[in-house]
């Protein structure tokens, strides 16, 4: 990166736009990082457009940043204000883009639409999140803002040449928001796909030893934003149900607005000695060890569309417990490559007790998850690059 407003000098850049970027880490950020990495590895020239962050990380590709401020209700996220940035517009106009791909409909998405109009290049928009839920949380005191911003989101997707979704069931949410155009399913990849090359169970046991976790316990895991929308209260209540019935250790990895309340809830349940909150783990090798050392990934979320964390867990031989009827559960067949239950702590607890006593069932489903849910980012982005080529050719 050439500075806080890095200016690309290459020709025919692949513009990747997103409102979050390292040091902010979430599933969409990870997708963007892998798009950029494999674009570059394939001989193409990417350029990321994203809000400025006071914590900078050096990248070996161009990053164009614009003015931003922190979002008080969703730290560490930031909201970009390109209208207050006198430089970003000229930089975008003077940069030669070949194609634009925005992974966010907010400030970076609006900038992508601006470039499309000025340079007449194709724009792809990927629908990653349930934006309305985020807005309803952020604007609790100003609910009248939500329909206004939702209209802007719809305007963004209507301005795209193609709209991509990470799995088929996400179409329900997109239609609910009012989008009527065509949709393309483009799956997410997994950068843990090739971590384990030998025997799965030997690797998982070694990971337990590296992290000092007992093989006798049932090791449970949650990775993601610590927000109530992801079902954190269900997890805490499930652990309370399990207390005295199962020897477990629960690891929470991530951060978010609900972290402090969750910590207090676990303390109230007298579980803070068995439920550990680690915060964000940036080291991907260490994170993969936590996935591998776990027996179950607990994810009671109706909020998520196509969570990367479920596939990351599967890559490390850890099946997920998901909610019946959730968008995330579309790729899971109960008791084959994961487990599906109602959004009820007692149902979660009963299933976990059953699996504690039936480890063979758990092992079989773990292998099923690894066989059916894991696809490398190299493979996914290879197909994306082919699709980019078709879109660019059709535009010409």
mmCIF file of C-alpha atoms in Angstrom:
data_model
loop_
_atom_site.group_PDB
_atom_site.id
_atom_site.type_symbol
_atom_site.label_atom_id
_atom_site.label_comp_id
_atom_site.label_asym_id
_atom_site.label_seq_id
_atom_site.Cartn_x
_atom_site.Cartn_y
_atom_site.Cartn_z
ATOM 1 C CA UNK A 1 0.000 0.000 0.000
ATOM 2 C CA UNK A 2 1.349 3.410 -0.968
ATOM 3 C CA UNK A 3 -0.178 5.472 1.822
ATOM 4 C CA UNK A 4 -3.565 6.315 3.312
ATOM 5 C CA UNK A 5 -4.944 7.012 -0.185
ATOM 6 C CA UNK A 6 -2.983 4.583 -2.301
ATOM 7 C CA UNK A 7 -3.372 5.422 -6.012
ATOM 8 C CA UNK A 8 -3.226 2.485 -8.412
ATOM 9 C CA UNK A 9 -0.940 2.940 -11.376
ATOM 10 C CA UNK A 10 -1.724 -0.274 -13.289
ATOM 11 C CA UNK A 11 -4.066 -0.599 -16.258
ATOM 12 C CA UNK A 12 -7.281 -2.531 -16.324
ATOM 13 C CA UNK A 13 -7.662 -3.047 -12.587
ATOM 14 C CA UNK A 14 -10.132 -5.412 -10.951
ATOM 15 C CA UNK A 15 -11.894 -3.129 -8.474
ATOM 16 C CA UNK A 16 -12.964 -4.888 -5.264
ATOM 17 C CA UNK A 17 -15.156 -2.672 -3.067
ATOM 18 C CA UNK A 18 -16.148 -3.366 0.547
ATOM 19 C CA UNK A 19 -16.918 -1.382 3.693
ATOM 20 C CA UNK A 20 -14.861 -3.680 5.928
ATOM 21 C CA UNK A 21 -11.222 -4.616 5.495
ATOM 22 C CA UNK A 22 -8.383 -5.677 7.830
ATOM 23 C CA UNK A 23 -7.872 -5.038 10.688
ATOM 24 C CA UNK A 24 -11.667 -5.541 10.774
ATOM 25 C CA UNK A 25 -12.294 -9.260 10.383
ATOM 26 C CA UNK A 26 -15.538 -10.970 9.457
ATOM 27 C CA UNK A 27 -16.744 -13.419 6.825
ATOM 28 C CA UNK A 28 -17.133 -10.796 4.095
ATOM 29 C CA UNK A 29 -13.675 -9.359 4.794
ATOM 30 C CA UNK A 30 -12.233 -12.854 4.514
ATOM 31 C CA UNK A 31 -14.011 -13.351 1.187
ATOM 32 C CA UNK A 32 -12.605 -10.061 -0.121
ATOM 33 C CA UNK A 33 -9.091 -10.988 1.014
ATOM 34 C CA UNK A 34 -9.281 -14.297 -0.817
ATOM 35 C CA UNK A 35 -10.699 -12.715 -3.964
ATOM 36 C CA UNK A 36 -7.781 -10.302 -4.008
ATOM 37 C CA UNK A 37 -5.164 -12.940 -3.155
ATOM 38 C CA UNK A 38 -6.224 -15.364 -5.885
ATOM 39 C CA UNK A 39 -6.772 -12.618 -8.447
ATOM 40 C CA UNK A 40 -3.187 -11.517 -7.852
ATOM 41 C CA UNK A 41 -1.891 -15.116 -7.837
ATOM 42 C CA UNK A 42 -3.587 -15.631 -11.219
ATOM 43 C CA UNK A 43 -1.709 -12.710 -12.769
ATOM 44 C CA UNK A 44 -4.458 -10.091 -12.499
ATOM 45 C CA UNK A 45 -4.195 -6.690 -10.826
ATOM 46 C CA UNK A 46 -6.683 -6.036 -8.016
ATOM 47 C CA UNK A 47 -7.414 -2.760 -6.275
ATOM 48 C CA UNK A 48 -9.411 -2.605 -3.032
ATOM 49 C CA UNK A 49 -11.616 0.423 -2.292
ATOM 50 C CA UNK A 50 -12.569 0.653 1.383
ATOM 51 C CA UNK A 51 -13.062 3.153 4.242
ATOM 52 C CA UNK A 52 -9.979 4.461 6.000
ATOM 53 C CA UNK A 53 -8.994 2.804 9.289
ATOM 54 C CA UNK A 54 -6.548 4.293 11.833
ATOM 55 C CA UNK A 55 -4.915 0.865 12.212
ATOM 56 C CA UNK A 56 -3.161 0.324 8.897
ATOM 57 C CA UNK A 57 -1.802 -2.930 7.499
ATOM 58 C CA UNK A 58 0.709 -3.078 4.668
ATOM 59 C CA UNK A 59 -0.590 -4.943 1.613
ATOM 60 C CA UNK A 60 1.195 -6.024 -1.550
ATOM 61 C CA UNK A 61 -1.588 -4.661 -3.757
ATOM 62 C CA UNK A 62 -3.253 -1.287 -4.171
ATOM 63 C CA UNK A 63 -5.722 -0.096 -1.546
ATOM 64 C CA UNK A 64 -7.661 3.126 -2.084
ATOM 65 C CA UNK A 65 -9.138 4.500 1.133
ATOM 66 C CA UNK A 66 -11.616 7.253 1.886
ATOM 67 C CA UNK A 67 -12.815 9.205 4.932
ATOM 68 C CA UNK A 68 -14.625 7.247 7.649
ATOM 69 C CA UNK A 69 -15.838 7.457 11.240
ATOM 70 C CA UNK A 70 -16.403 4.666 13.820
ATOM 71 C CA UNK A 71 -19.874 3.131 14.233
ATOM 72 C CA UNK A 72 -20.502 3.465 17.980
ATOM 73 C CA UNK A 73 -23.037 0.620 18.123
ATOM 74 C CA UNK A 74 -20.978 -1.806 16.014
ATOM 75 C CA UNK A 75 -17.337 -1.378 16.996
ATOM 76 C CA UNK A 76 -14.805 -2.001 15.447
ATOM 77 C CA UNK A 77 -16.737 -1.291 12.225
ATOM 78 C CA UNK A 78 -16.487 2.080 10.510
ATOM 79 C CA UNK A 79 -18.843 3.950 8.221
ATOM 80 C CA UNK A 80 -17.362 5.554 5.141
ATOM 81 C CA UNK A 81 -18.273 9.153 4.257
ATOM 82 C CA UNK A 82 -16.942 9.668 0.722
ATOM 83 C CA UNK A 83 -18.885 12.949 0.387
ATOM 84 C CA UNK A 84 -16.542 14.382 3.022
ATOM 85 C CA UNK A 85 -13.451 13.179 1.143
ATOM 86 C CA UNK A 86 -12.293 15.719 -1.478
ATOM 87 C CA UNK A 87 -9.843 13.298 -3.100
ATOM 88 C CA UNK A 88 -11.547 9.926 -3.562
ATOM 89 C CA UNK A 89 -13.764 10.976 -6.466
ATOM 90 C CA UNK A 90 -10.878 12.225 -8.610
ATOM 91 C CA UNK A 91 -8.809 9.170 -7.782
ATOM 92 C CA UNK A 92 -11.608 6.873 -8.855
ATOM 93 C CA UNK A 93 -12.234 8.801 -12.081
ATOM 94 C CA UNK A 94 -8.559 8.693 -13.029
ATOM 95 C CA UNK A 95 -8.088 4.965 -12.298
ATOM 96 C CA UNK A 96 -8.526 2.560 -15.199
ATOM 97 C CA UNK A 97 -10.879 -0.196 -14.023
ATOM 98 C CA UNK A 98 -11.687 -3.284 -16.068
ATOM 99 C CA UNK A 99 -14.517 -4.564 -13.864
ATOM 100 C CA UNK A 100 -16.022 -3.628 -10.499
ATOM 101 C CA UNK A 101 -17.162 -6.042 -7.794
ATOM 102 C CA UNK A 102 -18.757 -4.616 -4.675
ATOM 103 C CA UNK A 103 -19.317 -6.868 -1.672
ATOM 104 C CA UNK A 104 -21.281 -4.186 0.176
ATOM 105 C CA UNK A 105 -24.186 -1.900 -0.809
ATOM 106 C CA UNK A 106 -23.265 0.967 1.491
ATOM 107 C CA UNK A 107 -20.596 3.642 0.966
ATOM 108 C CA UNK A 108 -18.200 1.462 -1.035
ATOM 109 C CA UNK A 109 -21.097 0.196 -3.138
ATOM 110 C CA UNK A 110 -22.172 3.746 -3.968
ATOM 111 C CA UNK A 111 -18.620 4.531 -5.043
ATOM 112 C CA UNK A 112 -18.650 1.468 -7.287
ATOM 113 C CA UNK A 113 -21.862 2.709 -8.930
ATOM 114 C CA UNK A 114 -20.193 6.111 -9.433
ATOM 115 C CA UNK A 115 -17.240 4.490 -11.221
ATOM 116 C CA UNK A 116 -19.568 2.372 -13.346
ATOM 117 C CA UNK A 117 -21.412 5.470 -14.570
ATOM 118 C CA UNK A 118 -18.240 7.456 -15.302
ATOM 119 C CA UNK A 119 -16.206 4.676 -16.931
ATOM 120 C CA UNK A 120 -18.972 2.479 -18.368
ATOM 121 C CA UNK A 121 -17.492 -0.705 -16.886
ATOM 122 C CA UNK A 122 -19.546 -3.655 -15.570
ATOM 123 C CA UNK A 123 -20.471 -3.860 -11.907
ATOM 124 C CA UNK A 124 -21.189 -6.999 -9.872
ATOM 125 C CA UNK A 125 -22.820 -6.818 -6.450
ATOM 126 C CA UNK A 126 -22.701 -9.731 -3.998
ATOM 127 C CA UNK A 127 -25.474 -9.975 -1.410
ATOM 128 C CA UNK A 128 -23.675 -11.250 1.688
ATOM 129 C CA UNK A 129 -25.643 -10.169 4.756
ATOM 130 C CA UNK A 130 -29.104 -9.592 6.153
ATOM 131 C CA UNK A 131 -28.652 -5.828 6.064
ATOM 132 C CA UNK A 132 -32.069 -5.008 7.477
ATOM 133 C CA UNK A 133 -31.264 -6.765 10.766
ATOM 134 C CA UNK A 134 -28.044 -4.761 11.101
ATOM 135 C CA UNK A 135 -29.872 -1.509 10.404
ATOM 136 C CA UNK A 136 -32.647 -2.254 12.881
ATOM 137 C CA UNK A 137 -30.032 -2.731 15.593
ATOM 138 C CA UNK A 138 -27.998 0.335 14.633
ATOM 139 C CA UNK A 139 -31.042 2.612 14.384
ATOM 140 C CA UNK A 140 -33.063 1.490 17.404
ATOM 141 C CA UNK A 141 -33.665 5.100 18.365
ATOM 142 C CA UNK A 142 -34.343 6.233 14.794
ATOM 143 C CA UNK A 143 -36.330 3.396 13.195
ATOM 144 C CA UNK A 144 -37.599 5.748 10.492
ATOM 145 C CA UNK A 145 -34.074 5.636 8.991
ATOM 146 C CA UNK A 146 -34.323 1.924 8.185
ATOM 147 C CA UNK A 147 -36.727 2.090 5.184
ATOM 148 C CA UNK A 148 -34.778 5.027 3.753
ATOM 149 C CA UNK A 149 -31.495 3.102 3.834
ATOM 150 C CA UNK A 150 -33.169 -0.086 2.597
ATOM 151 C CA UNK A 151 -34.336 1.859 -0.461
ATOM 152 C CA UNK A 152 -30.719 2.905 -1.094
ATOM 153 C CA UNK A 153 -29.619 -0.725 -0.798
ATOM 154 C CA UNK A 154 -32.220 -1.739 -3.370
ATOM 155 C CA UNK A 155 -31.057 1.097 -5.653
ATOM 156 C CA UNK A 156 -27.508 -0.241 -5.434
ATOM 157 C CA UNK A 157 -28.435 -3.769 -6.484
ATOM 158 C CA UNK A 158 -30.665 -2.440 -9.267
ATOM 159 C CA UNK A 159 -27.627 -0.536 -10.595
ATOM 160 C CA UNK A 160 -25.519 -3.716 -10.846
ATOM 161 C CA UNK A 161 -25.043 -5.660 -14.082
ATOM 162 C CA UNK A 162 -25.146 -8.908 -12.114
ATOM 163 C CA UNK A 163 -26.153 -9.730 -8.538
ATOM 164 C CA UNK A 164 -24.512 -12.745 -6.908
ATOM 165 C CA UNK A 165 -25.659 -14.682 -3.852
ATOM 166 C CA UNK A 166 -23.515 -17.242 -1.938
ATOM 167 C CA UNK A 167 -26.196 -19.945 -1.869
ATOM 168 C CA UNK A 168 -29.630 -20.465 -3.417
ATOM 169 C CA UNK A 169 -31.772 -19.941 -0.323
ATOM 170 C CA UNK A 170 -30.457 -16.368 0.040
ATOM 171 C CA UNK A 171 -32.818 -15.517 -2.828
ATOM 172 C CA UNK A 172 -35.702 -15.428 -0.337
ATOM 173 C CA UNK A 173 -34.084 -12.545 1.540
ATOM 174 C CA UNK A 174 -33.138 -10.672 -1.628
ATOM 175 C CA UNK A 175 -36.718 -10.893 -2.926
ATOM 176 C CA UNK A 176 -38.042 -9.831 0.473
ATOM 177 C CA UNK A 177 -35.961 -6.664 0.114
ATOM 178 C CA UNK A 178 -37.639 -5.964 -3.223
ATOM 179 C CA UNK A 179 -34.998 -6.946 -5.784
ATOM 180 C CA UNK A 180 -36.644 -8.441 -8.883
ATOM 181 C CA UNK A 181 -33.672 -8.988 -11.215
ATOM 182 C CA UNK A 182 -31.733 -12.142 -12.084
ATOM 183 C CA UNK A 183 -29.481 -13.781 -9.490
ATOM 184 C CA UNK A 184 -26.344 -15.890 -9.872
ATOM 185 C CA UNK A 185 -25.266 -18.364 -7.168
ATOM 186 C CA UNK A 186 -21.509 -18.058 -6.553
ATOM 187 C CA UNK A 187 -20.374 -20.018 -3.517
ATOM 188 C CA UNK A 188 -17.818 -18.953 -0.964
ATOM 189 C CA UNK A 189 -14.561 -20.837 -0.633
ATOM 190 C CA UNK A 190 -12.531 -22.033 2.317
ATOM 191 C CA UNK A 191 -8.900 -21.237 3.047
ATOM 192 C CA UNK A 192 -8.675 -24.200 5.461
ATOM 193 C CA UNK A 193 -9.519 -26.667 2.676
ATOM 194 C CA UNK A 194 -5.984 -28.045 2.393
ATOM 195 C CA UNK A 195 -4.751 -27.688 5.990
ATOM 196 C CA UNK A 196 -5.215 -31.377 6.885
ATOM 197 C CA UNK A 197 -3.417 -33.722 4.511
ATOM 198 C CA UNK A 198 -3.048 -36.806 6.702
ATOM 199 C CA UNK A 199 -5.380 -38.633 9.074
ATOM 200 C CA UNK A 200 -8.165 -36.342 10.305
ATOM 201 C CA UNK A 201 -8.426 -37.769 13.812
ATOM 202 C CA UNK A 202 -4.703 -37.722 14.452
ATOM 203 C CA UNK A 203 -4.643 -34.063 13.406
ATOM 204 C CA UNK A 204 -7.608 -33.197 15.646
ATOM 205 C CA UNK A 205 -6.045 -34.907 18.663
ATOM 206 C CA UNK A 206 -2.746 -33.117 18.030
ATOM 207 C CA UNK A 207 -4.626 -29.792 17.862
ATOM 208 C CA UNK A 208 -6.208 -30.531 21.259
ATOM 209 C CA UNK A 209 -2.744 -31.137 22.693
ATOM 210 C CA UNK A 210 -1.369 -27.920 21.168
ATOM 211 C CA UNK A 211 -4.168 -25.942 22.835
ATOM 212 C CA UNK A 212 -4.113 -27.865 26.116
ATOM 213 C CA UNK A 213 -7.671 -29.163 25.628
ATOM 214 C CA UNK A 214 -8.782 -32.495 27.062
ATOM 215 C CA UNK A 215 -9.798 -35.332 24.750
ATOM 216 C CA UNK A 216 -12.294 -36.490 27.402
ATOM 217 C CA UNK A 217 -14.299 -33.247 27.361
ATOM 218 C CA UNK A 218 -16.805 -32.392 24.679
ATOM 219 C CA UNK A 219 -15.195 -29.317 23.140
ATOM 220 C CA UNK A 220 -17.678 -26.761 21.758
ATOM 221 C CA UNK A 221 -16.914 -23.707 19.636
ATOM 222 C CA UNK A 222 -18.472 -20.480 18.386
ATOM 223 C CA UNK A 223 -16.635 -18.149 15.991
ATOM 224 C CA UNK A 224 -18.171 -14.902 14.795
ATOM 225 C CA UNK A 225 -19.422 -11.476 15.751
ATOM 226 C CA UNK A 226 -20.559 -11.339 19.356
ATOM 227 C CA UNK A 227 -24.014 -9.948 18.621
ATOM 228 C CA UNK A 228 -27.303 -11.248 19.980
ATOM 229 C CA UNK A 229 -28.660 -11.778 16.452
ATOM 230 C CA UNK A 230 -26.323 -14.769 16.088
ATOM 231 C CA UNK A 231 -28.022 -16.682 18.905
ATOM 232 C CA UNK A 232 -25.485 -16.120 21.682
ATOM 233 C CA UNK A 233 -28.181 -16.236 24.359
ATOM 234 C CA UNK A 234 -29.287 -19.640 23.058
ATOM 235 C CA UNK A 235 -25.690 -20.854 23.435
ATOM 236 C CA UNK A 236 -25.399 -19.534 26.999
ATOM 237 C CA UNK A 237 -28.752 -21.072 27.979
ATOM 238 C CA UNK A 238 -27.717 -24.364 26.350
ATOM 239 C CA UNK A 239 -24.528 -24.443 28.416
ATOM 240 C CA UNK A 240 -26.613 -23.790 31.510
ATOM 241 C CA UNK A 241 -28.805 -26.787 30.584
ATOM 242 C CA UNK A 242 -25.675 -28.933 30.098
ATOM 243 C CA UNK A 243 -24.183 -28.008 33.463
ATOM 244 C CA UNK A 244 -23.742 -31.189 35.483
ATOM 245 C CA UNK A 245 -24.752 -33.434 32.556
ATOM 246 C CA UNK A 246 -21.781 -33.144 30.195
ATOM 247 C CA UNK A 247 -18.110 -32.397 30.798
ATOM 248 C CA UNK A 248 -17.677 -29.620 28.240
ATOM 249 C CA UNK A 249 -15.438 -26.714 27.358
ATOM 250 C CA UNK A 250 -16.905 -23.876 25.307
ATOM 251 C CA UNK A 251 -14.692 -21.475 23.362
ATOM 252 C CA UNK A 252 -16.021 -18.164 22.034
ATOM 253 C CA UNK A 253 -13.865 -16.427 19.416
ATOM 254 C CA UNK A 254 -14.659 -12.952 18.114
ATOM 255 C CA UNK A 255 -15.910 -9.618 19.397
ATOM 256 C CA UNK A 256 -18.953 -7.401 19.171
ATOM 257 C CA UNK A 257 -21.375 -5.185 21.048
ATOM 258 C CA UNK A 258 -22.791 -8.093 23.103
ATOM 259 C CA UNK A 259 -19.438 -9.387 24.389
ATOM 260 C CA UNK A 260 -19.587 -7.784 27.836
ATOM 261 C CA UNK A 261 -23.203 -8.834 28.450
ATOM 262 C CA UNK A 262 -22.419 -12.366 27.324
ATOM 263 C CA UNK A 263 -19.459 -12.530 29.699
ATOM 264 C CA UNK A 264 -21.697 -11.413 32.562
ATOM 265 C CA UNK A 265 -24.385 -13.935 31.615
ATOM 266 C CA UNK A 266 -21.824 -16.759 31.671
ATOM 267 C CA UNK A 267 -20.624 -15.562 35.072
ATOM 268 C CA UNK A 268 -24.211 -15.469 36.370
ATOM 269 C CA UNK A 269 -24.592 -19.078 35.252
ATOM 270 C CA UNK A 270 -21.272 -19.894 36.992
ATOM 271 C CA UNK A 271 -19.856 -21.135 33.680
ATOM 272 C CA UNK A 272 -16.933 -18.762 33.252
ATOM 273 C CA UNK A 273 -14.475 -21.536 34.206
ATOM 274 C CA UNK A 274 -15.693 -23.736 31.313
ATOM 275 C CA UNK A 275 -16.785 -21.085 28.791
ATOM 276 C CA UNK A 276 -13.826 -18.999 27.671
ATOM 277 C CA UNK A 277 -14.049 -15.803 25.627
ATOM 278 C CA UNK A 278 -10.850 -15.356 23.604
ATOM 279 C CA UNK A 279 -11.654 -12.211 21.642
ATOM 280 C CA UNK A 280 -10.533 -11.984 18.034
ATOM 281 C CA UNK A 281 -7.843 -14.450 16.918
ATOM 282 C CA UNK A 282 -6.059 -12.997 13.906
ATOM 283 C CA UNK A 283 -3.591 -15.857 13.552
ATOM 284 C CA UNK A 284 -5.271 -18.168 11.030
ATOM 285 C CA UNK A 285 -3.075 -21.119 12.066
ATOM 286 C CA UNK A 286 -4.185 -20.777 15.682
ATOM 287 C CA UNK A 287 -7.799 -20.333 14.605
ATOM 288 C CA UNK A 288 -7.628 -23.498 12.511
ATOM 289 C CA UNK A 289 -6.349 -25.324 15.599
ATOM 290 C CA UNK A 290 -9.409 -24.201 17.591
ATOM 291 C CA UNK A 291 -11.664 -25.489 14.825
ATOM 292 C CA UNK A 292 -9.778 -28.799 14.701
ATOM 293 C CA UNK A 293 -9.659 -29.226 18.475
ATOM 294 C CA UNK A 294 -13.453 -28.814 18.727
ATOM 295 C CA UNK A 295 -16.020 -31.586 18.537
ATOM 296 C CA UNK A 296 -19.002 -29.387 17.636
ATOM 297 C CA UNK A 297 -19.495 -25.932 16.171
ATOM 298 C CA UNK A 298 -22.554 -24.324 17.798
ATOM 299 C CA UNK A 299 -24.267 -21.785 15.544
ATOM 300 C CA UNK A 300 -27.937 -21.026 16.411
ATOM 301 C CA UNK A 301 -28.303 -18.102 13.975
ATOM 302 C CA UNK A 302 -31.195 -17.059 11.763
ATOM 303 C CA UNK A 303 -29.185 -13.905 10.978
ATOM 304 C CA UNK A 304 -26.530 -15.381 8.673
ATOM 305 C CA UNK A 305 -26.918 -16.098 4.968
ATOM 306 C CA UNK A 306 -24.036 -18.407 4.036
ATOM 307 C CA UNK A 307 -21.619 -18.312 6.978
ATOM 308 C CA UNK A 308 -18.011 -19.082 6.128
ATOM 309 C CA UNK A 309 -17.443 -20.311 9.670
ATOM 310 C CA UNK A 310 -19.606 -23.398 9.104
ATOM 311 C CA UNK A 311 -17.452 -24.411 6.136
ATOM 312 C CA UNK A 312 -14.246 -23.565 8.006
ATOM 313 C CA UNK A 313 -15.322 -25.830 10.860
ATOM 314 C CA UNK A 314 -16.198 -28.593 8.377
ATOM 315 C CA UNK A 315 -12.745 -28.340 6.796
ATOM 316 C CA UNK A 316 -11.234 -29.117 10.192
ATOM 317 C CA UNK A 317 -13.559 -32.071 10.816
ATOM 318 C CA UNK A 318 -15.978 -30.242 13.106
ATOM 319 C CA UNK A 319 -19.694 -30.483 12.247
ATOM 320 C CA UNK A 320 -22.123 -27.676 13.072
ATOM 321 C CA UNK A 321 -25.382 -27.549 14.983
ATOM 322 C CA UNK A 322 -27.642 -25.176 13.017
ATOM 323 C CA UNK A 323 -31.236 -24.030 13.258
ATOM 324 C CA UNK A 324 -33.986 -25.781 11.347
ATOM 325 C CA UNK A 325 -35.265 -23.400 8.684
ATOM 326 C CA UNK A 326 -32.269 -21.047 8.803
ATOM 327 C CA UNK A 327 -30.653 -19.882 5.580
ATOM 328 C CA UNK A 328 -27.328 -21.222 6.857
ATOM 329 C CA UNK A 329 -28.796 -24.724 7.138
ATOM 330 C CA UNK A 330 -29.536 -25.025 3.396
ATOM 331 C CA UNK A 331 -26.284 -26.916 2.755
ATOM 332 C CA UNK A 332 -26.709 -29.267 5.727
ATOM 333 C CA UNK A 333 -28.545 -32.574 5.825
ATOM 334 C CA UNK A 334 -29.380 -33.546 9.406
ATOM 335 C CA UNK A 335 -27.111 -36.235 10.866
ATOM 336 C CA UNK A 336 -25.198 -36.569 7.583
ATOM 337 C CA UNK A 337 -22.976 -33.476 7.396
ATOM 338 C CA UNK A 338 -24.313 -31.493 10.349
ATOM 339 C CA UNK A 339 -27.148 -31.302 12.850
ATOM 340 C CA UNK A 340 -30.413 -29.328 12.711
ATOM 341 C CA UNK A 341 -32.552 -28.459 15.736
ATOM 342 C CA UNK A 342 -35.238 -25.979 16.770
ATOM 343 C CA UNK A 343 -34.158 -22.689 18.325
ATOM 344 C CA UNK A 344 -34.526 -24.035 21.823
ATOM 345 C CA UNK A 345 -31.734 -24.474 24.407
ATOM 346 C CA UNK A 346 -33.259 -27.753 25.619
ATOM 347 C CA UNK A 347 -33.182 -29.211 22.109
ATOM 348 C CA UNK A 348 -29.551 -28.128 21.712
ATOM 349 C CA UNK A 349 -28.663 -29.613 25.088
ATOM 350 C CA UNK A 350 -30.453 -32.913 24.379
ATOM 351 C CA UNK A 351 -28.604 -33.289 21.077
ATOM 352 C CA UNK A 352 -25.233 -32.525 22.671
ATOM 353 C CA UNK A 353 -25.904 -35.056 25.468
ATOM 354 C CA UNK A 354 -26.809 -37.663 22.856
ATOM 355 C CA UNK A 355 -23.613 -37.005 20.885
ATOM 356 C CA UNK A 356 -21.518 -37.146 24.041
ATOM 357 C CA UNK A 357 -22.737 -40.748 24.496
ATOM 358 C CA UNK A 358 -22.545 -41.606 20.769
ATOM 359 C CA UNK A 359 -19.129 -40.476 19.584
ATOM 360 C CA UNK A 360 -19.277 -42.787 16.537
ATOM 361 C CA UNK A 361 -22.264 -40.812 15.224
ATOM 362 C CA UNK A 362 -20.371 -37.587 15.784
ATOM 363 C CA UNK A 363 -17.306 -38.883 13.932
ATOM 364 C CA UNK A 364 -19.390 -40.030 10.972
ATOM 365 C CA UNK A 365 -21.095 -36.645 10.629
ATOM 366 C CA UNK A 366 -17.734 -34.875 10.980
ATOM 367 C CA UNK A 367 -16.391 -36.828 8.028
ATOM 368 C CA UNK A 368 -19.583 -36.108 6.084
ATOM 369 C CA UNK A 369 -19.181 -32.374 6.683
ATOM 370 C CA UNK A 370 -15.579 -32.449 5.527
ATOM 371 C CA UNK A 371 -16.470 -34.408 2.388
ATOM 372 C CA UNK A 372 -19.435 -32.248 1.306
ATOM 373 C CA UNK A 373 -18.975 -28.672 2.562
ATOM 374 C CA UNK A 374 -15.357 -27.875 1.754
ATOM 375 C CA UNK A 375 -14.223 -26.101 -1.398
ATOM 376 C CA UNK A 376 -11.010 -24.097 -1.782
ATOM 377 C CA UNK A 377 -10.941 -20.370 -2.498
ATOM 378 C CA UNK A 378 -8.489 -21.074 -5.319
ATOM 379 C CA UNK A 379 -11.163 -23.154 -7.036
ATOM 380 C CA UNK A 380 -13.954 -20.635 -6.388
ATOM 381 C CA UNK A 381 -11.999 -17.573 -7.523
ATOM 382 C CA UNK A 382 -10.799 -19.476 -10.593
ATOM 383 C CA UNK A 383 -14.437 -19.772 -11.655
ATOM 384 C CA UNK A 384 -15.056 -16.142 -10.690
ATOM 385 C CA UNK A 385 -12.214 -14.986 -12.955
ATOM 386 C CA UNK A 386 -13.747 -16.937 -15.843
ATOM 387 C CA UNK A 387 -17.086 -15.271 -15.138
ATOM 388 C CA UNK A 388 -15.416 -11.841 -14.977
ATOM 389 C CA UNK A 389 -13.964 -12.519 -18.425
ATOM 390 C CA UNK A 390 -17.373 -13.349 -19.885
ATOM 391 C CA UNK A 391 -18.937 -10.229 -18.362
ATOM 392 C CA UNK A 392 -16.126 -7.982 -19.664
ATOM 393 C CA UNK A 393 -16.335 -9.539 -23.124
ATOM 394 C CA UNK A 394 -20.097 -9.102 -23.262
ATOM 395 C CA UNK A 395 -19.787 -5.443 -22.248
ATOM 396 C CA UNK A 396 -17.230 -4.807 -25.007
#
